Coordinates of C-alpha atoms and ligand atoms in Angstrom, one line a residue:
M18 CA 44.3 -11.1 5.1
T19 CA 40.8 -10.5 5.9
R20 CA 38.3 -11.6 3.3
R21 CA 36.0 -8.8 2.2
E22 CA 32.5 -9.5 3.1
E23 CA 30.0 -9.6 0.3
P24 CA 27.5 -6.9 1.1
R25 CA 24.0 -8.2 2.1
P26 CA 21.6 -7.7 -1.0
S27 CA 19.5 -5.4 1.1
A28 CA 22.5 -3.2 1.8
R29 CA 22.3 -2.0 -1.8
L30 CA 18.8 -0.3 -1.2
P31 CA 19.1 0.0 2.5
T32 CA 16.2 2.3 3.2
A33 CA 12.9 3.6 1.7
E34 CA 14.6 7.0 1.4
D35 CA 17.4 5.6 -0.6
A36 CA 14.8 4.1 -3.0
R37 CA 12.8 7.3 -3.0
L38 CA 15.8 9.4 -4.0
L39 CA 17.0 7.0 -6.7
A40 CA 13.4 6.9 -8.0
R41 CA 13.3 10.6 -8.2
R42 CA 16.3 10.6 -10.5
R43 CA 15.0 7.9 -12.9
Q44 CA 11.2 8.8 -13.1
P45 CA 9.7 11.8 -14.9
R46 CA 8.9 14.5 -12.5
L47 CA 5.2 14.1 -13.3
V48 CA 5.3 10.5 -12.3
F49 CA 7.5 10.8 -9.3
D50 CA 5.2 13.5 -7.9
F51 CA 2.0 11.6 -8.6
I52 CA 3.4 8.9 -6.4
D53 CA 5.2 10.9 -3.8
G54 CA 2.7 13.7 -3.4
A55 CA -0.3 14.1 -1.0
A56 CA -3.2 16.4 -0.5
G57 CA -2.9 20.0 0.5
T58 CA 0.2 21.1 2.4
E59 CA 1.4 17.5 2.7
D60 CA 1.6 17.8 6.4
G61 CA -0.7 14.8 6.8
L62 CA 2.0 12.7 4.8
A63 CA 4.7 14.0 7.2
R64 CA 2.6 13.3 10.2
N65 CA 1.9 9.7 9.2
E66 CA 5.7 9.0 9.1
A67 CA 6.5 11.2 12.1
A68 CA 3.9 9.5 14.3
L69 CA 5.6 6.1 13.7
R70 CA 9.0 7.5 14.3
A71 CA 8.0 9.0 17.5
L72 CA 7.2 5.5 19.0
R73 CA 10.0 3.9 20.9
L74 CA 10.7 0.2 21.3
M75 CA 12.2 -1.0 24.5
P76 CA 15.1 -3.4 24.1
R77 CA 15.2 -6.5 26.3
V78 CA 18.4 -8.3 27.0
L79 CA 19.6 -11.9 27.8
V80 CA 16.6 -13.5 26.1
D81 CA 17.2 -16.6 24.0
I82 CA 15.8 -15.7 20.7
Q83 CA 16.8 -18.7 18.5
G84 CA 14.3 -20.1 16.1
G85 CA 12.4 -16.9 15.5
S86 CA 10.4 -16.2 12.2
T87 CA 8.5 -13.5 10.5
T88 CA 5.4 -15.5 9.6
T89 CA 2.0 -14.5 10.7
T90 CA -1.6 -15.4 10.2
L91 CA -4.4 -13.1 8.9
L92 CA -7.9 -14.0 7.9
G93 CA -7.3 -17.7 8.0
R94 CA -4.1 -17.6 5.9
E95 CA -0.6 -17.8 6.8
Y96 CA 1.8 -15.2 5.3
G97 CA 5.6 -15.3 5.3
V98 CA 5.8 -11.7 6.5
P99 CA 3.5 -9.4 8.4
F100 CA 3.3 -6.9 5.6
G101 CA 2.0 -6.6 2.1
I102 CA 1.7 -4.2 -0.9
A103 CA -1.2 -1.7 -0.5
P104 CA -3.5 -1.3 -3.4
M105 CA -2.2 1.3 -5.8
G106 CA -3.7 2.2 -9.2
M107 CA -1.7 2.6 -12.3
C108 CA 1.5 1.0 -10.8
D109 CA 3.0 0.4 -14.2
L110 CA 3.6 4.2 -14.4
A111 CA 6.2 3.8 -11.7
W112 CA 8.2 1.5 -13.9
P113 CA 7.2 -0.7 -16.8
G114 CA 6.2 -4.1 -15.5
T115 CA 5.6 -3.1 -11.9
D116 CA 2.3 -5.1 -11.5
H117 CA 4.0 -8.3 -12.6
A118 CA 6.9 -7.7 -10.4
F119 CA 4.5 -7.1 -7.5
A120 CA 2.6 -10.3 -8.2
A121 CA 5.9 -12.4 -8.5
E122 CA 7.3 -10.9 -5.3
A123 CA 4.0 -11.7 -3.5
G124 CA 4.0 -15.2 -4.8
M125 CA 7.7 -15.8 -3.7
R126 CA 7.4 -14.4 -0.3
A127 CA 3.9 -15.5 0.7
M128 CA 3.0 -11.9 1.0
P129 CA -0.3 -10.4 -0.1
V130 CA -0.4 -7.9 -3.0
C131 CA -3.7 -5.9 -2.9
V132 CA -4.7 -5.4 -6.6
S133 CA -6.4 -2.0 -7.2
T134 CA -9.5 -1.6 -9.1
A135 CA -7.5 0.7 -11.2
S136 CA -4.6 -1.9 -11.7
S137 CA -2.8 -1.9 -15.1
T138 CA -3.0 -5.7 -15.2
P139 CA -6.3 -7.6 -15.2
L140 CA -7.3 -8.9 -11.9
E141 CA -7.4 -12.5 -13.0
E142 CA -3.8 -12.3 -14.3
M143 CA -2.6 -10.8 -11.1
I144 CA -4.0 -13.6 -8.7
S145 CA -2.6 -16.2 -11.1
R146 CA 0.8 -14.7 -11.2
A147 CA 0.8 -14.1 -7.3
G148 CA 0.1 -17.9 -6.8
G149 CA -3.1 -16.9 -4.9
N150 CA -1.4 -14.2 -2.6
A151 CA -3.6 -11.5 -3.8
W152 CA -6.4 -9.4 -2.4
F153 CA -8.8 -7.4 -4.5
Q154 CA -9.5 -3.8 -3.8
L155 CA -12.8 -2.4 -4.9
Y156 CA -13.8 1.1 -5.6
V157 CA -17.4 2.0 -6.4
T158 CA -16.9 4.5 -9.2
G159 CA -19.9 5.3 -11.2
S160 CA -22.6 2.5 -11.0
V161 CA -23.2 0.3 -8.0
D162 CA -24.1 -2.5 -10.2
A163 CA -20.8 -2.3 -12.1
A164 CA -19.0 -2.4 -8.7
L165 CA -20.9 -5.4 -7.6
A166 CA -20.2 -7.1 -11.0
L167 CA -16.6 -6.4 -10.4
S168 CA -16.7 -8.1 -7.0
D169 CA -18.3 -11.2 -8.7
R170 CA -15.5 -11.2 -11.2
A171 CA -13.0 -11.2 -8.4
A172 CA -14.7 -14.1 -6.7
A173 CA -14.7 -16.1 -10.0
A174 CA -11.0 -15.4 -10.3
G175 CA -10.4 -17.0 -6.9
Y176 CA -9.9 -14.0 -4.6
E177 CA -10.7 -14.8 -0.9
V178 CA -10.2 -11.2 0.4
L179 CA -12.1 -8.1 -0.9
V180 CA -11.0 -4.7 0.3
L181 CA -13.6 -2.1 -0.2
T182 CA -12.0 1.4 -0.2
V183 CA -14.4 4.0 1.3
D184 CA -12.1 7.1 1.8
V185 CA -12.5 8.6 -1.7
P186 CA -16.0 10.1 -1.8
K187 CA -14.4 12.8 -4.0
L188 CA -10.8 12.6 -5.4
G189 CA -8.4 14.6 -3.2
R190 CA -6.8 17.7 -4.6
R191 CA -3.1 17.1 -4.9
P192 CA -1.2 20.3 -5.5
R193 CA 1.9 18.7 -7.2
D194 CA -0.3 17.0 -9.7
L195 CA -2.1 20.3 -10.5
R196 CA 1.3 22.1 -10.9
N197 CA 2.6 19.3 -13.2
G198 CA -0.6 19.0 -15.4
F199 CA -1.0 15.4 -14.3
E200 CA -4.3 14.1 -15.7
T201 CA -5.8 10.9 -17.1
P202 CA -5.9 10.1 -19.9
F203 CA -2.5 11.8 -20.4
R204 CA -2.1 14.9 -22.5
I205 CA 1.4 15.3 -23.6
R206 CA 2.0 19.0 -23.9
P207 CA 5.6 20.5 -24.5
R208 CA 6.4 20.5 -20.8
Q209 CA 5.5 16.9 -20.3
F210 CA 7.4 15.9 -23.5
L211 CA 10.5 17.5 -22.1
D212 CA 10.0 15.8 -18.7
F213 CA 9.7 12.3 -20.6
A214 CA 12.7 13.2 -23.0
L215 CA 14.9 13.9 -19.9
H216 CA 14.1 10.4 -18.5
P217 CA 14.8 8.1 -21.5
R218 CA 15.0 4.8 -19.8
W219 CA 11.6 5.1 -18.3
S220 CA 10.1 6.6 -21.5
I221 CA 11.6 4.0 -23.8
G222 CA 10.6 1.2 -21.5
T223 CA 7.1 2.6 -21.2
L224 CA 6.8 3.0 -24.9
L225 CA 7.9 -0.6 -25.5
A226 CA 5.6 -2.0 -22.8
G227 CA 2.6 0.0 -24.0
R228 CA 0.9 2.9 -22.3
P229 CA -0.4 1.7 -18.8
R230 CA -4.2 1.0 -19.1
M231 CA -7.0 0.6 -16.6
A232 CA -7.3 -3.2 -17.3
N233 CA -10.3 -3.9 -15.0
Y234 CA -12.3 -0.8 -15.7
D235 CA -12.1 -1.4 -19.4
A236 CA -13.5 -4.8 -19.1
A237 CA -16.1 -4.2 -16.3
P238 CA -19.7 -4.7 -17.6
G239 CA -21.3 -1.4 -17.8
A240 CA -18.2 0.5 -17.2
K241 CA -17.7 3.3 -19.8
G242 CA -13.8 3.6 -19.6
Y243 CA -12.2 5.1 -16.5
D244 CA -12.9 8.5 -15.1
R245 CA -10.5 9.1 -12.2
K246 CA -12.6 12.1 -11.1
A247 CA -16.0 10.5 -11.2
P248 CA -17.7 10.6 -7.6
R249 CA -17.4 7.4 -5.7
T250 CA -20.3 8.2 -3.5
G251 CA -21.9 4.9 -4.2
A252 CA -20.1 3.3 -1.4
D253 CA -22.5 4.0 1.5
W254 CA -23.8 1.9 4.4
D255 CA -26.6 0.3 2.2
F256 CA -23.8 -0.6 -0.4
L257 CA -21.8 -2.3 2.5
D258 CA -24.8 -4.3 3.4
R259 CA -25.4 -5.4 -0.1
L260 CA -21.9 -6.2 -0.7
R261 CA -21.7 -8.3 2.6
A262 CA -24.6 -10.3 1.4
R263 CA -23.1 -10.9 -2.0
W264 CA -19.4 -11.4 -1.3
K265 CA -18.8 -14.9 0.4
G266 CA -15.2 -14.4 1.1
R267 CA -13.4 -12.2 3.7
L268 CA -14.4 -8.5 3.5
V269 CA -12.1 -5.7 4.6
V270 CA -13.1 -2.1 4.7
K271 CA -10.2 0.4 4.0
G272 CA -9.9 4.0 4.8
V273 CA -11.3 4.0 8.4
L274 CA -10.0 6.3 11.1
S275 CA -13.1 6.9 13.2
P276 CA -13.7 4.4 16.2
E277 CA -17.5 4.8 15.6
D278 CA -17.2 4.0 11.9
A279 CA -14.9 0.9 12.7
R280 CA -17.4 -0.4 15.2
R281 CA -20.3 0.0 12.8
I282 CA -18.3 -1.8 10.1
R283 CA -17.5 -4.7 12.3
D284 CA -21.2 -4.9 13.3
A285 CA -22.2 -4.8 9.6
G286 CA -20.3 -8.1 9.2
A287 CA -16.9 -7.1 7.8
D288 CA -14.1 -9.3 8.7
A289 CA -11.4 -6.7 9.1
V290 CA -11.1 -3.0 9.3
Y291 CA -8.2 -1.4 7.5
V292 CA -7.1 1.8 9.2
S293 CA -5.8 4.1 6.5
N294 CA -5.9 7.8 5.4
H295 CA -5.0 6.8 1.8
G296 CA -1.4 7.8 2.4
A297 CA -2.7 11.4 3.3
R298 CA -3.7 11.8 -0.4
Q299 CA -7.3 12.6 0.4
L300 CA -7.6 14.8 3.6
D301 CA -4.5 16.7 4.6
G302 CA -5.8 17.3 8.1
A303 CA -6.7 13.7 8.9
P304 CA -5.0 12.1 11.9
A305 CA -1.9 10.0 11.4
T306 CA -2.9 6.4 11.1
V307 CA -0.9 5.0 14.0
E308 CA -2.3 7.7 16.3
A309 CA -5.9 6.7 15.2
L310 CA -5.2 3.1 15.7
G311 CA -5.6 2.9 19.5
A312 CA -9.0 4.2 19.6
V313 CA -10.1 2.1 16.7
R314 CA -8.5 -1.0 18.5
D315 CA -10.5 -0.1 21.7
A316 CA -13.7 0.3 19.6
V317 CA -13.6 -3.2 17.8
G318 CA -12.1 -5.2 20.7
P319 CA -8.9 -7.2 21.1
G320 CA -9.6 -10.1 18.7
F321 CA -10.9 -8.2 15.7
P322 CA -8.4 -8.1 12.7
L323 CA -7.0 -4.6 12.0
V324 CA -4.7 -3.8 9.0
L325 CA -2.9 -0.5 9.0
D326 CA -1.0 1.6 6.3
G327 CA 0.3 5.1 6.0
G328 CA 3.9 6.3 6.5
V329 CA 5.4 2.9 7.1
R330 CA 8.9 3.0 5.8
S331 CA 10.9 0.3 7.7
G332 CA 10.8 -3.1 9.4
E333 CA 10.9 -1.3 12.8
D334 CA 7.8 0.8 11.7
I335 CA 6.1 -2.4 11.0
V336 CA 6.9 -3.9 14.4
K337 CA 5.7 -0.6 16.0
A338 CA 2.4 -0.6 14.2
I339 CA 1.7 -4.2 15.4
A340 CA 2.7 -3.2 18.9
A341 CA 0.3 -0.3 18.7
G342 CA -2.6 -2.6 17.8
A343 CA -2.4 -3.6 14.1
D344 CA -2.4 -7.3 13.1
F345 CA -1.0 -6.7 9.7
V346 CA 0.7 -3.7 7.9
M347 CA 0.8 -2.5 4.3
L348 CA 3.1 -0.2 2.5
G349 CA 2.3 1.8 -0.6
R350 CA 5.0 4.4 -1.9
P351 CA 7.9 2.6 -0.7
F352 CA 7.4 -0.4 -3.1
L353 CA 6.8 1.9 -5.9
W354 CA 9.9 3.8 -5.1
A355 CA 11.9 0.6 -5.0
M356 CA 10.6 -0.3 -8.5
G357 CA 11.4 3.2 -9.8
A358 CA 14.9 2.9 -8.3
A359 CA 16.0 -0.6 -9.6
G360 CA 13.1 -2.5 -11.1
A361 CA 12.2 -5.9 -9.9
P362 CA 15.6 -6.6 -8.3
G363 CA 15.3 -3.4 -6.3
L364 CA 11.8 -4.4 -5.2
A365 CA 13.1 -7.8 -4.0
R366 CA 16.1 -6.1 -2.2
F367 CA 13.9 -3.7 -0.5
A368 CA 11.4 -6.3 0.6
D369 CA 14.3 -8.5 1.9
G370 CA 15.4 -5.5 3.9
L371 CA 12.1 -5.1 5.6
A372 CA 12.0 -8.7 6.6
E373 CA 15.5 -8.6 7.9
D374 CA 14.8 -5.5 9.9
I375 CA 11.7 -7.1 11.5
G376 CA 13.9 -10.2 12.5
I377 CA 16.5 -7.8 14.1
A378 CA 13.9 -5.7 15.9
L379 CA 12.1 -8.8 17.3
A380 CA 15.5 -10.0 18.5
Q381 CA 16.2 -6.6 20.2
V382 CA 12.9 -6.6 22.0
G383 CA 13.4 -10.1 23.1
L384 CA 10.8 -11.8 21.0
R385 CA 10.9 -14.8 18.4
H386 CA 7.5 -14.4 16.7
V387 CA 5.3 -11.7 15.2
R388 CA 2.4 -13.1 17.1
E389 CA 4.1 -12.3 20.4
I390 CA 4.3 -8.5 19.7
G391 CA 2.2 -6.5 22.1
Q392 CA 2.0 -3.0 23.6
G393 CA 4.5 -4.1 26.2
I394 CA 7.4 -3.7 23.7
L395 CA 6.7 0.1 23.3
A396 CA 8.7 2.2 25.6
P397 CA 6.5 4.3 27.8
R398 CA 6.7 8.1 27.1
R399 CA 7.1 10.3 30.1
G400 CA 6.1 13.9 30.5
Ligands
FMN14 C1 0.3 6.1 -6.4 C2 -0.8 5.6 -5.5 C3 -2.0 5.1 -5.9 C4 -2.9 4.7 -5.0 N1 -4.1 4.1 -5.5 C5 -5.0 3.5 -4.7 C6 -6.0 2.7 -5.1 O1 -6.2 2.5 -6.3 N2 -6.9 2.2 -4.2 C7 -6.7 2.3 -2.8 O2 -7.5 1.9 -2.1 N3 -5.7 3.1 -2.3 C8 -4.8 3.6 -3.2 N4 -3.7 4.3 -2.7 C9 -3.5 4.4 -1.2 C10 -2.7 3.2 -0.7 O3 -3.5 2.1 -0.8 C11 -2.3 3.4 0.7 O4 -3.3 3.6 1.4 C12 -1.2 4.5 0.9 O5 -0.3 4.5 -0.2 C13 -0.4 4.1 2.2 O6 0.5 5.1 2.4 P1 2.1 5.1 2.1 O7 2.2 5.3 0.7 O8 2.6 6.1 3.0 O9 2.6 3.7 2.5 C14 -2.8 4.7 -3.7 C15 -1.6 5.3 -3.2 C16 -0.6 5.8 -4.0 C17 0.8 6.3 -3.5

């Protein structure tokens, strides 16, 4: 009799789409759509995903691939995996305890979690829970001085990497949020009440945990609460210079697609450029990130660190993005879907699956290590 094999843990949440569909059942519509949605027609979101899918990896055979690993180095630190959690505000909306689960997962896996300015947990608590595997993401909302003060606070808390997000001069218009009446602070009208009542596990959990708050904004000196729609125009080239002079750690600028901008950011003294279109939540017509990556890589040169996010859904996508010129890859929505689908165990399973996929993809293309990935593993496209 053959012994029935235990399914691998990752097999229980095998793809990002499995997580997404489960999250859609368990989260109120308003919450699911806030996470899942994008700007305008949402073509930009589909393009991010499709551009990665369109890349092909060339298998190589008869290569001894024993002793491989998924570790990689970025900005002077070794990580266990070449991916991390992109900065996302109000994560605890996805499922109660999401911020804490993200931090724990980051600590366990030596994986960076990028803590948003709009996180539901104070930035000090996040880095401590993540065992130092945390970056801090800065928005300039309202006053420039308040933003600089927040960066000082991040430095005092021990953050070594600051990610300045520059692609939200004005908040994008997201049709699903408009249809659902999503706004902050929340107003619970009969329609939203019904939505919450139909998703009791989320609602009771959220009631017990307390309404997610803007933990950093509330405490920032000079900040008068959080206004999601406030212009974020304070982040200009002068501000970048001021921040570079003040922030002694590694500085990353997020939300860059133009090669000219990337070169100027490098010349202004940033340590890395983060190629992103905010998950297509800002400009529906923006290029897919992996399409923009090649020209950005050419502009900044071969040795300059590039981080990428947008539409990354699998370990193979991560390998493709690195082959196309990124040094490190971040994922946003998929981690929130995993939390929405199955809480912290779901998150762990999904991250396990990503790491496992990377190992398999490396073996298939005849490589042992992430640092060996180059353009050569992409199959040329003809015609
Ligand atoms: C719910 C949600 C909230 C986000 N909040 C922030 C934020 O506070 N700061 C930021 O720089 N980017 C934010 N982003 C953008 C992500 O950092 C990232 O660029 C994007 O999600 C990547 O695309 P993906 O979701 O397809 O992986 C947010 C994205 C989502 C889905």
